[in-house]
Coordinates of C-alpha atoms in Angstrom, one line a residue:
M1 CA 26.3 65.8 -92.8
K2 CA 22.6 64.9 -92.4
N3 CA 22.9 61.9 -94.7
K4 CA 25.6 60.4 -92.6
R5 CA 23.3 60.5 -89.5
L6 CA 20.2 59.5 -91.3
M7 CA 21.3 56.0 -92.4
P8 CA 22.3 54.8 -89.0
S9 CA 19.1 56.2 -87.5
L10 CA 17.0 54.4 -90.1
M11 CA 18.9 51.2 -89.5
L12 CA 18.4 51.4 -85.8
T13 CA 14.7 52.2 -86.2
A14 CA 14.2 49.2 -88.5
F15 CA 16.0 46.9 -86.1
L16 CA 13.9 48.0 -83.2
I17 CA 10.7 47.6 -85.1
L18 CA 11.7 44.1 -86.2
F19 CA 13.0 43.1 -82.7
L20 CA 9.8 44.3 -81.0
T21 CA 7.5 42.6 -83.6
V22 CA 9.2 39.2 -83.3
N23 CA 9.2 39.3 -79.5
T24 CA 5.6 40.4 -79.4
F25 CA 4.6 37.6 -81.7
A26 CA 6.5 35.0 -79.6
A27 CA 5.0 36.4 -76.4
N28 CA 1.5 36.2 -77.8
E29 CA 2.0 32.6 -79.1
M30 CA 3.3 31.6 -75.6
L31 CA 0.3 33.1 -73.9
K32 CA -2.0 30.8 -76.0
T33 CA -0.4 27.8 -74.1
S34 CA -1.8 29.2 -70.8
K35 CA -4.2 26.3 -70.7
V36 CA -1.4 24.1 -69.5
K37 CA 1.6 25.1 -67.4
V38 CA 4.8 23.3 -66.6
G39 CA 4.7 21.9 -63.1
E40 CA 0.9 21.5 -63.0
P41 CA -1.4 18.6 -63.7
V42 CA -2.8 18.6 -67.2
P43 CA -6.1 17.4 -68.6
L44 CA -5.9 14.0 -70.2
T45 CA -8.1 12.4 -72.9
D46 CA -9.5 8.9 -72.1
S47 CA -6.7 7.2 -74.0
L48 CA -4.0 9.3 -72.3
K49 CA -5.6 8.5 -68.9
K50 CA -5.2 4.8 -69.6
I51 CA -1.5 5.3 -70.5
N52 CA -0.9 7.4 -67.4
E53 CA -2.6 4.8 -65.2
E54 CA -0.1 2.2 -66.5
G55 CA 2.7 4.4 -65.0
K56 CA 4.1 5.6 -68.3
I57 CA 5.5 9.0 -69.2
I58 CA 3.6 10.6 -72.1
V59 CA 5.3 12.5 -74.9
I60 CA 2.7 14.2 -77.0
V61 CA 3.8 15.8 -80.2
L62 CA 1.2 18.0 -81.9
L63 CA 2.1 18.7 -85.5
S64 CA 0.7 21.6 -87.4
N65 CA -1.0 21.0 -90.7
P66 CA 0.9 18.8 -93.1
M67 CA 1.6 21.5 -95.7
Q68 CA 3.2 24.0 -93.3
C69 CA 5.0 22.1 -90.6
N70 CA 8.5 23.5 -90.1
K71 CA 11.2 20.8 -89.8
C72 CA 8.5 18.3 -88.6
D73 CA 10.0 15.5 -90.7
S74 CA 13.3 15.9 -88.8
L75 CA 11.5 15.9 -85.5
V76 CA 9.5 12.8 -86.3
S77 CA 12.6 11.0 -87.5
M78 CA 14.5 11.8 -84.3
L79 CA 11.5 10.7 -82.1
E80 CA 11.1 7.5 -84.0
K81 CA 14.7 6.6 -83.1
E82 CA 14.1 7.4 -79.4
V83 CA 11.0 5.3 -79.0
E84 CA 12.9 2.1 -78.7
Q85 CA 15.2 3.4 -76.0
Y86 CA 12.2 4.5 -73.8
K87 CA 9.6 1.8 -74.7
N88 CA 9.4 0.6 -71.1
D89 CA 9.0 4.0 -69.5
A90 CA 7.3 6.3 -72.1
V91 CA 4.7 6.4 -74.8
F92 CA 5.2 8.7 -77.8
I93 CA 2.1 10.1 -79.4
M94 CA 2.2 12.1 -82.6
A95 CA -1.0 13.8 -83.6
G96 CA -2.0 15.8 -86.6
G97 CA 0.1 16.9 -89.4
Q98 CA 1.0 13.5 -90.9
D99 CA -1.9 13.8 -93.3
M100 CA -5.2 15.7 -93.6
L101 CA -7.1 12.9 -91.9
G102 CA -4.8 12.8 -89.0
A103 CA -4.9 16.6 -88.6
A104 CA -8.7 16.4 -88.5
S105 CA -9.1 13.4 -86.2
E106 CA -11.3 13.8 -83.2
E107 CA -8.5 12.9 -80.7
T108 CA -6.1 15.4 -82.4
I109 CA -8.6 18.2 -82.2
A110 CA -9.3 17.4 -78.6
L111 CA -5.6 17.5 -77.7
K112 CA -5.0 20.7 -79.5
K113 CA -7.9 22.4 -77.7
L114 CA -6.8 21.0 -74.3
Y115 CA -3.2 22.1 -74.6
G116 CA -3.8 25.4 -76.3
F117 CA -1.9 24.4 -79.5
V118 CA -1.5 27.1 -82.1
T119 CA -1.1 26.0 -85.7
M120 CA 1.8 28.3 -86.5
G121 CA 4.0 26.0 -88.5
D122 CA 6.0 24.4 -85.6
A123 CA 5.3 21.2 -83.8
W124 CA 4.6 21.5 -80.1
S125 CA 5.8 18.7 -77.8
F126 CA 4.6 18.1 -74.2
I127 CA 6.2 15.7 -71.7
I128 CA 3.8 14.5 -69.0
D129 CA 5.1 12.5 -66.1
K130 CA 3.6 9.4 -64.4
D131 CA 1.5 11.6 -62.1
G132 CA -0.1 13.5 -65.0
V133 CA 2.0 16.6 -64.4
L134 CA 3.4 18.6 -67.3
R135 CA 7.2 18.6 -67.0
K136 CA 8.3 20.2 -70.3
I137 CA 7.1 22.0 -73.4
Y138 CA 9.1 22.3 -76.6
I139 CA 8.0 24.5 -79.5
G140 CA 9.6 23.5 -82.7
L141 CA 12.6 21.3 -83.3
F142 CA 14.7 20.0 -80.3
S143 CA 17.6 17.6 -80.1
S144 CA 17.6 14.0 -79.0
G145 CA 20.0 15.1 -76.2
E146 CA 17.4 17.5 -74.9
L147 CA 14.8 14.8 -75.0
E148 CA 17.0 12.3 -73.3
E149 CA 17.9 14.7 -70.6
A150 CA 14.3 15.5 -69.9
L151 CA 13.1 11.9 -69.9
D152 CA 16.1 10.6 -67.8
K153 CA 15.4 13.3 -65.2
I154 CA 11.8 12.3 -65.0
I155 CA 12.6 8.5 -64.9
G156 CA 15.3 9.0 -62.4
R157 CA 18.2 7.6 -64.5
K158 CA 21.6 8.8 -63.6
Q159 CA 23.3 10.9 -66.3

């Protein structure tokens, strides 16, 4: 009789430990982005200020190191297809991750410090509007539909 109750109890305990560990990890990672918040102006490097002054939306994609970037190739491929559609309204910047030199460039390091990027294996993407206000953060892979929806909303295109 005890064996029949022991197994479900062990499974429930294991599930709770796993569930709490994953949620705690995700919460801690999100707290590290507290340097920038959606809806607030964000710090811009000199090159980003110039782009922003030209009235363009900035899409920054910070890639983790080149050896451990989860699905970054898929994300980069998707973004490369979207660049043409938004070339008049947005500038896409991909920093780090492409190679070791890119991951260690001065601009990439500055961006990662400014935006609270955590090298945890996923790309982090930030969409900044024409006024320098952060409008969206994506952690990891997202779809072209999600990107188009966010950019069209900022641009004011009807959907």
